[in-house]
XYZ file of C-alpha atoms in Angstrom:
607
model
C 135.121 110.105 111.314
C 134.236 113.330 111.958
C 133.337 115.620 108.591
C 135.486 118.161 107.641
C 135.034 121.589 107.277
C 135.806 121.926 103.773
C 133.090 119.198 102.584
C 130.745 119.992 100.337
C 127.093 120.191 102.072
C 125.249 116.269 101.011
C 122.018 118.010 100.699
C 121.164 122.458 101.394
C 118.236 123.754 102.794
C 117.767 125.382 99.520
C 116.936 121.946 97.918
C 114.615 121.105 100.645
C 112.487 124.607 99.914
C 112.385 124.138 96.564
C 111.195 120.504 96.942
C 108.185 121.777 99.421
C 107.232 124.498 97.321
C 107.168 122.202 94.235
C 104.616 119.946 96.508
C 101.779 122.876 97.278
C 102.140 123.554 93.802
C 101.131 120.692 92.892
C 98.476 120.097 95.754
C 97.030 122.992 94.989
C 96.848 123.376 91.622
C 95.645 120.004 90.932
C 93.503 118.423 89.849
C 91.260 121.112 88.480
C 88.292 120.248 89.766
C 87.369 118.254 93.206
C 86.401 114.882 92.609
C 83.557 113.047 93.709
C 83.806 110.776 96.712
C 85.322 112.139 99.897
C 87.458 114.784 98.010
C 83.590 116.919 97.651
C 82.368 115.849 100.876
C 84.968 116.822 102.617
C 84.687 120.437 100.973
C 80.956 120.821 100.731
C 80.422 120.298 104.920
C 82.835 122.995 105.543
C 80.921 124.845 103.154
C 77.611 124.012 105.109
C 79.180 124.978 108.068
C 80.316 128.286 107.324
C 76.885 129.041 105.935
C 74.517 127.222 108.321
C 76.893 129.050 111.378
C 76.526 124.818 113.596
C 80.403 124.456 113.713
C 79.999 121.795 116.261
C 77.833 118.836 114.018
C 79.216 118.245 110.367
C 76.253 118.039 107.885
C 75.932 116.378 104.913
C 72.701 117.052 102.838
C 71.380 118.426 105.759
C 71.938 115.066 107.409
C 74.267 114.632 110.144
C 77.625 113.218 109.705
C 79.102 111.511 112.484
C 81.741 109.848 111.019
C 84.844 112.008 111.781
C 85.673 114.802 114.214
C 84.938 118.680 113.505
C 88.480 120.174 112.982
C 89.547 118.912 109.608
C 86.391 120.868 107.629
C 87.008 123.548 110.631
C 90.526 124.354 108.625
C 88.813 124.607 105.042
C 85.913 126.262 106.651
C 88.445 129.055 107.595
C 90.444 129.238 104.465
C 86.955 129.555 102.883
C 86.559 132.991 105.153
C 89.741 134.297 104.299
C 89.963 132.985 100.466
C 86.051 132.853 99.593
C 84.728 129.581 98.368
C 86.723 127.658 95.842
C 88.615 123.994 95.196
C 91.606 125.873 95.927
C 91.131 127.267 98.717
C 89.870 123.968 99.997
C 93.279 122.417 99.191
C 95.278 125.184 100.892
C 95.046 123.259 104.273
C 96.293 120.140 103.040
C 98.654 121.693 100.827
C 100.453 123.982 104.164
C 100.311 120.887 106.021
C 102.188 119.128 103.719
C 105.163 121.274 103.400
C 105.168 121.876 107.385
C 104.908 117.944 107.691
C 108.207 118.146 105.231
C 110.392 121.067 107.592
C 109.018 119.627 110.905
C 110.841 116.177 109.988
C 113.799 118.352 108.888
C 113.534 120.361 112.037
C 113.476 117.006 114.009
C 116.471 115.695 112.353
C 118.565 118.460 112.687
C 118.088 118.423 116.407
C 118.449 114.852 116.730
C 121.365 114.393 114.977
C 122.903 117.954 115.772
C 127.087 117.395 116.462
C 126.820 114.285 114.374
C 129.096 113.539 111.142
C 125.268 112.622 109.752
C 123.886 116.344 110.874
C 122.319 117.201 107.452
C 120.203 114.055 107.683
C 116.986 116.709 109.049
C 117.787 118.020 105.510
C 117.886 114.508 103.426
C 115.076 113.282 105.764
C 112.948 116.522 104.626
C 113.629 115.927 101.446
C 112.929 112.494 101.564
C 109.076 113.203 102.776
C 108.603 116.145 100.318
C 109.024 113.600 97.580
C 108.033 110.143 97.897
C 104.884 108.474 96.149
C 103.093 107.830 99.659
C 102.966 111.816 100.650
C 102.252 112.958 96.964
C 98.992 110.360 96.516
C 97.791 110.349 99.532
C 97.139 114.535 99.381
C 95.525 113.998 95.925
C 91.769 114.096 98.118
C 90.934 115.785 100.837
C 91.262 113.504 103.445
C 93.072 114.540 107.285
C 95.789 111.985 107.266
C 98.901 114.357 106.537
C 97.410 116.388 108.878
C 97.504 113.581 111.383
C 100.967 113.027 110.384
C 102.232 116.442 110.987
C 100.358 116.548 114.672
C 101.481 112.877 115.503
C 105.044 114.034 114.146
C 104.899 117.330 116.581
C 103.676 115.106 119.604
C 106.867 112.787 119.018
C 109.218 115.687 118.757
C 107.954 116.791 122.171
C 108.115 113.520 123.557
C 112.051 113.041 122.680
C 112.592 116.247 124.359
C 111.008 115.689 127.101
C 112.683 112.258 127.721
C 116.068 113.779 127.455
C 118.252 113.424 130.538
C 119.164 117.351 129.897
C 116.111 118.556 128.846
C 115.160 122.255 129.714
C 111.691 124.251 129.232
C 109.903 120.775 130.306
C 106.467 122.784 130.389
C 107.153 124.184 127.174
C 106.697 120.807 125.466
C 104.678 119.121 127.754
C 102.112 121.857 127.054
C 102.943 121.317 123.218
C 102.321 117.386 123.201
C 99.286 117.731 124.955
C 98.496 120.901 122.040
C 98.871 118.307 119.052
C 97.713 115.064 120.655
C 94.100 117.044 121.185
C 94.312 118.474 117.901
C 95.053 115.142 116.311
C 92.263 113.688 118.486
C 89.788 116.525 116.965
C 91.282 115.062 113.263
C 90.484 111.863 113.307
C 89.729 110.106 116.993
C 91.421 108.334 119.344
C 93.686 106.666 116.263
C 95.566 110.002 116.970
C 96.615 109.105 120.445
C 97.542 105.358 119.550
C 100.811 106.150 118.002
C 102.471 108.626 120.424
C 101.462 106.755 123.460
C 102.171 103.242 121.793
C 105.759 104.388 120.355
C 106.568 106.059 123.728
C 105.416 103.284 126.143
C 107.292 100.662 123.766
C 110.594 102.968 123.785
C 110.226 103.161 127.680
C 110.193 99.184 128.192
C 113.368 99.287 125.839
C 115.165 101.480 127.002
C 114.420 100.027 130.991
C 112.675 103.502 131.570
C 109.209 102.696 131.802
C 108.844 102.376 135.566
C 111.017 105.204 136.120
C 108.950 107.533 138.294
C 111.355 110.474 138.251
C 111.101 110.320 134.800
C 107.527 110.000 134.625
C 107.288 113.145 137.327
C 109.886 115.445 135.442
C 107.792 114.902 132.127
C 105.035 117.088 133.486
C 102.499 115.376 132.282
C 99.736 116.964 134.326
C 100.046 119.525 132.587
C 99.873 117.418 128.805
C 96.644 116.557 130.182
C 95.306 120.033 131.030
C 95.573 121.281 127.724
C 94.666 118.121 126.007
C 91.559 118.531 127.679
C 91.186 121.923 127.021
C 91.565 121.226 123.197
C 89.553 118.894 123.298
C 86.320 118.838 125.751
C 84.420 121.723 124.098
C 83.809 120.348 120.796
C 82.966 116.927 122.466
C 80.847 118.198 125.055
C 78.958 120.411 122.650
C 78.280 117.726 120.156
C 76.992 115.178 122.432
C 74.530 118.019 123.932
C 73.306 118.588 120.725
C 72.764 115.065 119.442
C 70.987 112.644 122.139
C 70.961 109.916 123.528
C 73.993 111.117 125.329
C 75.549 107.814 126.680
C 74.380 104.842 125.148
C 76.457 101.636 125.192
C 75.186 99.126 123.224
C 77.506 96.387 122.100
C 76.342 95.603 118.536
C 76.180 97.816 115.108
C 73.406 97.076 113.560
C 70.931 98.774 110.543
C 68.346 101.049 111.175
C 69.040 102.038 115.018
C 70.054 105.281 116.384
C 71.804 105.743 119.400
C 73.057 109.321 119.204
C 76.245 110.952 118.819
C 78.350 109.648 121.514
C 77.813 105.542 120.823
C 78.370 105.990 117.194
C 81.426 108.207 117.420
C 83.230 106.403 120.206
C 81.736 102.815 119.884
C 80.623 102.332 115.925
C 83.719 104.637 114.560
C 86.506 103.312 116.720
C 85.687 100.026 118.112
C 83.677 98.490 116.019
C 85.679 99.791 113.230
C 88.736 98.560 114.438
C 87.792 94.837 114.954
C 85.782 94.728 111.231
C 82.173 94.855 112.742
C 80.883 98.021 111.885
C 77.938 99.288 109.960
C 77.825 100.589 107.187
C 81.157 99.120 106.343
C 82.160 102.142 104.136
C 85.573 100.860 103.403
C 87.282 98.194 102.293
C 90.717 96.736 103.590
C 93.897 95.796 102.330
C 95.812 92.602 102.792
C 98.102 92.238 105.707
C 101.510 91.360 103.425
C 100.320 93.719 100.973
C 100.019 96.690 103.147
C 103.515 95.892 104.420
C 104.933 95.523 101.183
C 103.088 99.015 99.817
C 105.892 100.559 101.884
C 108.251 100.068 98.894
C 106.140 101.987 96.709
C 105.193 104.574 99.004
C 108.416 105.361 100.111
C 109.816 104.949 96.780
C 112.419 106.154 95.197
C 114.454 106.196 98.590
C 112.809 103.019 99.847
C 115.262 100.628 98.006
C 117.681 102.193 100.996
C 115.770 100.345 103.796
C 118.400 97.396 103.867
C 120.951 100.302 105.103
C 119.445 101.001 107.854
C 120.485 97.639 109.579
C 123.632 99.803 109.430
C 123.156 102.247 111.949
C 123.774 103.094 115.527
C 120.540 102.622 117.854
C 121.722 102.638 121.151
C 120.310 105.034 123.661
C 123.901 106.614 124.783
C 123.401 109.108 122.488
C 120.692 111.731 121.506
C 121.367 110.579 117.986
C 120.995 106.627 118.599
C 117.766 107.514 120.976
C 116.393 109.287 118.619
C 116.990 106.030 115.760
C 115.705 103.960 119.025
C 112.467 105.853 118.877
C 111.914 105.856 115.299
C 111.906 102.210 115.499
C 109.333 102.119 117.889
C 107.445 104.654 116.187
C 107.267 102.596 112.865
C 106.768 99.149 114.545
C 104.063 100.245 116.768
C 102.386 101.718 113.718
C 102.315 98.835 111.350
C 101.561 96.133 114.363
C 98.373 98.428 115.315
C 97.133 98.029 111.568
C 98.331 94.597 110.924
C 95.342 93.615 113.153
C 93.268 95.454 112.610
C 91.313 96.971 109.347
C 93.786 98.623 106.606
C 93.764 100.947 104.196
C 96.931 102.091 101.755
C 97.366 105.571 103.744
C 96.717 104.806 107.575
C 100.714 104.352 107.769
C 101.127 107.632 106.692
C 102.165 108.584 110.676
C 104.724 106.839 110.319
C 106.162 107.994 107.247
C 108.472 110.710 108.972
C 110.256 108.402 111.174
C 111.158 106.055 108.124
C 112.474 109.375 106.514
C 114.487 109.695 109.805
C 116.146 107.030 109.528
C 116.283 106.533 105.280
C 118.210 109.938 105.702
C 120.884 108.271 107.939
C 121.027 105.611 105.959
C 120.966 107.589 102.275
C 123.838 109.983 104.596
C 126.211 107.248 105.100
C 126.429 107.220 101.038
C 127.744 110.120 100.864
C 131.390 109.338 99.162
C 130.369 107.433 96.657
C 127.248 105.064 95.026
C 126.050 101.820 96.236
C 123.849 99.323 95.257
C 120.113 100.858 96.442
C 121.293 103.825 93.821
C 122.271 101.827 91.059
C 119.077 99.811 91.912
C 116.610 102.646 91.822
C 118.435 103.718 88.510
C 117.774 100.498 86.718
C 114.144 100.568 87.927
C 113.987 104.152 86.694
C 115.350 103.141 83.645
C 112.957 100.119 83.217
C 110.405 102.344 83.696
C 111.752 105.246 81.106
C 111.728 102.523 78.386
C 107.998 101.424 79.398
C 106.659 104.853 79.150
C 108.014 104.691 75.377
C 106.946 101.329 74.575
C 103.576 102.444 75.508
C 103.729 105.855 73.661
C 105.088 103.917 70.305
C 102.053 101.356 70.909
C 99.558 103.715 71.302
C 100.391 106.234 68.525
C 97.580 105.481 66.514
C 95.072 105.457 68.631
C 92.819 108.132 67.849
C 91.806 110.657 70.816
C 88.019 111.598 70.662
C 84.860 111.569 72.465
C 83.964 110.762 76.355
C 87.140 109.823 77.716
C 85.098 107.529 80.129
C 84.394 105.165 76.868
C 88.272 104.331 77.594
C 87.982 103.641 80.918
C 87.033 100.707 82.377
C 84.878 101.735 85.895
C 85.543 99.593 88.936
C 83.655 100.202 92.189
C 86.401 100.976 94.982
C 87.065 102.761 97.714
C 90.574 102.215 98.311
C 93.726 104.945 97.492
C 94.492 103.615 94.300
C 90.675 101.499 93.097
C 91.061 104.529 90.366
C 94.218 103.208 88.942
C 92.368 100.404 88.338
C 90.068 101.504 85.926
C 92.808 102.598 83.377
C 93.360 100.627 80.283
C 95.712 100.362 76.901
C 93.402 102.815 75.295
C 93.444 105.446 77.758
C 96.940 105.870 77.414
C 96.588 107.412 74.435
C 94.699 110.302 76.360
C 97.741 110.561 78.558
C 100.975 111.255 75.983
C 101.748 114.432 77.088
C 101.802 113.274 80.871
C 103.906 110.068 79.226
C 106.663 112.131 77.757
C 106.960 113.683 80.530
C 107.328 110.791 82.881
C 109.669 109.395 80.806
C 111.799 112.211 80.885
C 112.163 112.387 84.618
C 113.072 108.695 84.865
C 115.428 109.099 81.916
C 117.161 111.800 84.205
C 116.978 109.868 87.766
C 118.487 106.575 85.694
C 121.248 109.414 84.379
C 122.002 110.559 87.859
C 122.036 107.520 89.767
C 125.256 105.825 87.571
C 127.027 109.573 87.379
C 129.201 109.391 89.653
C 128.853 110.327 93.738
C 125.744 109.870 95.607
C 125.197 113.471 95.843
C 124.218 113.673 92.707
C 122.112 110.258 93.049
C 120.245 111.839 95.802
C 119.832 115.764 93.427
C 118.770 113.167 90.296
C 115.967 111.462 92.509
C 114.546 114.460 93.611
C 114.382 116.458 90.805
C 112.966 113.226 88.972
C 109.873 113.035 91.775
C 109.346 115.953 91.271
C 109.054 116.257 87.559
C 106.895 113.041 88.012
C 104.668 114.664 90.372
C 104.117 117.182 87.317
C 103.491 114.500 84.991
C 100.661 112.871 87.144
C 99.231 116.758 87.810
C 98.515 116.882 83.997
C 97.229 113.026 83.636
C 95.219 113.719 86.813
C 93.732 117.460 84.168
C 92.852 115.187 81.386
C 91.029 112.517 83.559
C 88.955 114.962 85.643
C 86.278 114.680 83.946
C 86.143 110.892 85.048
C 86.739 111.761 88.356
C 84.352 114.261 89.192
C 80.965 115.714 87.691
C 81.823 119.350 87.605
C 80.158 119.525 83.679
C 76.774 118.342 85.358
C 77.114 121.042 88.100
C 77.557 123.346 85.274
C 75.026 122.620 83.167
C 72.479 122.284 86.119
C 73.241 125.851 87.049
C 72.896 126.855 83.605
C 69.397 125.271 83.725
C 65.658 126.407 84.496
C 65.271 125.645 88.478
C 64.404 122.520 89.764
C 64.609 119.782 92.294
C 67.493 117.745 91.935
C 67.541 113.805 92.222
C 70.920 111.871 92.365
C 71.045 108.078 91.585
C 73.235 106.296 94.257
C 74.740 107.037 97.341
C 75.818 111.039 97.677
C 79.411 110.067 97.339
C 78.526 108.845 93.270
C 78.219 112.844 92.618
C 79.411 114.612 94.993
C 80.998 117.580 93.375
C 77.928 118.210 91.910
C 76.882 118.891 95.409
C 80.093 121.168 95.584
C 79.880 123.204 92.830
C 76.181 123.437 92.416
C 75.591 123.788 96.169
C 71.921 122.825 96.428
C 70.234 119.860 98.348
C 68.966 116.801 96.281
C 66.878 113.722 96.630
C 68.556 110.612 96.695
C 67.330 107.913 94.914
C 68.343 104.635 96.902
C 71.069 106.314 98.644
C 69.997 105.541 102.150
C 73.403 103.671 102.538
C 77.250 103.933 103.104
C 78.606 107.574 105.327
C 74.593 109.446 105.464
C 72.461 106.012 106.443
C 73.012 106.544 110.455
C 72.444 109.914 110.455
C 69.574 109.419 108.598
C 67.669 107.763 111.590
C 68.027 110.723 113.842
C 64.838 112.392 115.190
C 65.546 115.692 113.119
C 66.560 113.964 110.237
C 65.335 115.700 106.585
C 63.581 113.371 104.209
C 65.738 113.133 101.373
C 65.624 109.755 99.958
C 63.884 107.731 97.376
C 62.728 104.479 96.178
C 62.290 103.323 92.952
C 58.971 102.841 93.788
C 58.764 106.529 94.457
C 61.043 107.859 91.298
C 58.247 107.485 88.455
C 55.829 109.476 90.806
C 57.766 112.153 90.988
C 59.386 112.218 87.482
C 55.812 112.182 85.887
C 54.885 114.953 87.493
C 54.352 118.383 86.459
C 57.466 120.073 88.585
C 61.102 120.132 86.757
C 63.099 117.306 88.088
C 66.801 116.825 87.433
C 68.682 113.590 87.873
C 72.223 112.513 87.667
C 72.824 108.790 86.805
C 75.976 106.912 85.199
C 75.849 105.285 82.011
C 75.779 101.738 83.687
C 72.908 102.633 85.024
C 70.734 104.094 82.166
C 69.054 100.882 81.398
C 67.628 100.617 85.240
C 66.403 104.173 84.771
C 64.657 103.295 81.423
C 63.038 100.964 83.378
C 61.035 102.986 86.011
C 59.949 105.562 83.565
C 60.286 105.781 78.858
C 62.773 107.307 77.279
C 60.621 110.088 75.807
C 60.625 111.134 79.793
C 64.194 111.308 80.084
C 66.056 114.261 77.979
C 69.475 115.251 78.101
C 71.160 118.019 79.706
C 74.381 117.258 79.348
C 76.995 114.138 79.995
C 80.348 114.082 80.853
C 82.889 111.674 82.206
C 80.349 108.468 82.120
C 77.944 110.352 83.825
C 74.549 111.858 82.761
C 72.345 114.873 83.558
C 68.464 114.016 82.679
C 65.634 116.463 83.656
C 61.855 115.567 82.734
C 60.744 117.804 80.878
C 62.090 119.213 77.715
C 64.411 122.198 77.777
C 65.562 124.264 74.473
C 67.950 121.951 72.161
C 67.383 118.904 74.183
C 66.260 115.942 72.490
C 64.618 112.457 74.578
C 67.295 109.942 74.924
C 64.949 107.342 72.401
C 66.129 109.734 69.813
C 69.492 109.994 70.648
C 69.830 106.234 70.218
């Protein structure tokens, strides 16, 4: 049935703007401060590299940092020029990414689906990215991955029009795949090539196409190559050149062993990584069911229309069904390449536009009225309106005072959501504001979804995300502290110079790093992202024992060291109390220097 000219648009461009300008609000402006862990790292190399002037080998503590490929602290290093220094201006990239992730998918969808009765699902599918849980968490740090998304999404868009049978300006997108597959290579690796090639060479078999050599010819493909090379030689050329041995091949990651640039970017980082034998193992992995089943919450509050898609057209006589084809391909591809290999919550993310494809068909066909994935996602909205007032009534007597880290309860993790863990029942009480306002938004999306036609469903859902995303904003203010060290950086730069000495791995306090900018000792930190780089030839000396602490610490130069709480005792250890005097403490964490400064008091008395 083909839709009328008189019906009322499902879903306006209007809603889609306001959506993506509601998301770089909110990936911008919070949280306040950058947190430790990657979300400083990430910020403090492109920091180093504006200053230092080596744009080709990231730094980290003046140790080399292998790990990941120069563009993604090229774009903050860049919005640090135009902007100056500053957490926001180190979120702008991710933040502009993000909402032309969100109007490239609509973009997509409006061309695929253009003369269809479904030819606002570009719109829906837009809005469907701008505001589900995956895209919202997984921009809370600074890592490249919706970056990734938005070059993998570009590279598929060129790849559907070049495989149309009535395709025109062939050079024009062949030049453009080859544009974002090299600058998704120069984001994270090879990973970035993976999905386009995978989802197109799967699509091919299906569709009979793959040894189609007029096909192949048309596609111009000599051409992808030439610029894909262009993007990305230089940078890899340049960085091998500067850190020998250049070609080394040996088949085993092991401690303590240097073997240059090239063998631990191409051999460590992406093949070792991928089958689980790589060292350090920075990262842990999720379980294979689990990271299928995430989907639901990442994709959530439209994922409870998955079932719907079973509903739609995917044969390749049409643009539209090729298009539904590839999106198939696109996501299976995806999730097979993960499910054997290691996983973490957001490596999916890639994929997330072509599920927002084809939940926009599928939330489309709803159009004349409710079904049971909106009355679904009401309930659970609902549900989760009366928990957030359960918990408010429980916790209304809690007092609010102190370190909010004494409510916490601090689990080592690196995973996307190892934080969430460390909440409790008490440290809701720090979050009623945030609470209220949660509850609100579901009370609204519950309202919306049993109103009436699915028009309004769709309008309740997406104001309620994004209300949400306003309510974590403030919960993700009041636990900052927690999160990052800022106070320490603070106080330290408030403080009589000295050398600074940082318990742990650099990752433990990295915003101090960030917002103090200075080099530090670390004190059995020769582990995790900095150990390989730390066996280079040119390598600074930067680390400690605990054998060497109490040397330094007793001796008559200032000394500064951050610790946590937990790990107070072990410092007591190496040297007394009457040695260690506080500068200030914050979120769990402590600032200590040696020797006594003006209103600071040894941490025997404090006891």
């Amino acid at each position: 049935m083909i839709r009328s000219m008189n019906r009322p648009p499902f879903v306006t461009w209007q809603l889609l703007f306001f959506a993506t300008l509601m998301l770089a609000f909110v990936t911008i402006a919070s949280p306040p401060a950058l947190m430790d862990d990657v979300d400083s790292v990430t910020a403090q190399i492109a920091r180093t590299m504006l200053e230092s002037g080596d744009w080709v080998t990231p730094r980290l503590n003046g140790i080399a940092y292998f790990e990941k490929p120069a563009l993604r602290f090229w774009m903050i290093a860049v919005s640090y020029l135009i902007f100056g220094v500053s957490d926001w201006a180190a979120r702008l990239p991710i933040a502009l990414a993000s909402v032309a992730l969100c109007w490239l998918v609509g973009y997509l969808g409006r061309w695929a689906f253009r003369g269809e009765p479904s030819e606002q699902v570009g719109v829906m599918a837009g809005v469907v990215m701008a505001t589900c849980v995956g895209l919202f968490l997984f921009t809370r740090i600074l890592i490249p991955d919706v970056v990734l998304t938005l070059t993998t999404t570009l590279a598929m868009l060129a790849m559907l029009r070049l495989l149309e049978p009535e395709a025109t300006n062939l050079k024009r997108w062949a030049a453009m795949l080859g544009l974002a597959l090299g600058a998704g290579f120069l984001l994270k690796g090879l990973v970035a090539w993976v999905f386009p090639v995978g989802a197109a060479l799967s699509y091919l078999l299906l569709t009979r196409q793959l040894f189609n050599g007029q096909l192949w010819w048309r596609s111009q493909l000599w051409l992808t190559l030439l610029v894909l090379l262009a993007v990305c030689l230089p940078w890899l050329t340049l960085a091998t050149l500067r850190n020998p041995p250049y070609f080394d091949f040996t088949m085993r990651s092991e401690p303590g062993k240097y073997h240059g640039f090239f063998w631990f970017f191409f051999l460590n980082e992406h093949l070792f990584r991928y089958l689980n034998l790589r060292h350090p193992r920075d990262y842990n992995t999720v379980p294979r069911l689990a990271f299928w089943l995430y989907h639901l919450l990442w994709l959530f509050p439209w994922s409870l229309y998955f079932p719907l898609i079973a509903r739609l057209g995917f044969s390749p006589v049409t643009r539209a069904g090729r298009a539904r084809l590839f999106c198939l391909c696109w996501i299976s591809f995806t999730l097979l390449f993960f499910t054997f290999s290691t996983t973490q919550e957001y490596y999916s993310m890639p994929c997330y536009p072509a599920l927002a494809l084809l939940l926009g068909n599928a939330i489309y066909a709803t159009y004349e009225k409710n079904c049971w994935p909106s009355y679904l996602t009401g309930i659970i909205a609902g549900c989760a309106a009366i928990a957030c007032c359960v918990i408010l009534w429980m916790v209304r007597e809690i007092p609010v005072s102190g370190d909010i880290a004494s409510a916490m309860h601090n689990q080592v993790s690196t995973l996307s959501l190892g934080k969430a863990n460390d909440l409790t029942f008490q440290s809701m009480a720090w979050l009623r504001m945030p609470l209220v306002i949660a509850a609100c938004a579901f009370v609204l999306g519950a309202t919306a979804a049993f109103w009436g036609r699915a028009r309004f469903a769709v309008l309740g859902f997406t104001l309620m995300m994004l209300v949400l995303f306003n309510a974590a904003r403030l919960a993700m203010i009041t636990l900052n502290p927690y999160f990052g060290s800022r106070p320490l950086a603070e106080a330290l730069n408030a403080a009589p110079p000295g050398q600074l000495i940082v318990d742990d791995q650099y990752y433990s306090f990295s915003s101090v790093f960030f917002y103090a900018n200075r080099r530090a000792l670390l004190l059995n930190g020769r582990k995790m992202n900095l150990e390989y780089g730390s066996y280079a030839p040119n390598a600074p000396a930067v680390f400690l024992t605990d054998d060497e602490f109490p040397l330094r610490w007793r001796s008559n130069e200032r000394y500064y060291l951050t610790t946590t709480q937990s790990e107070l005792p072990r410092i007591r250890k190496l040297v007394s109390s009457e040695q260690l005097h506080q500068v200030q403490a914050s979120g769990g964490k402590w600032l200590l220097t040696n020797q006594p400064l003006p209103n600071s008091r040894p941490l025997g008395e404090l006891e």
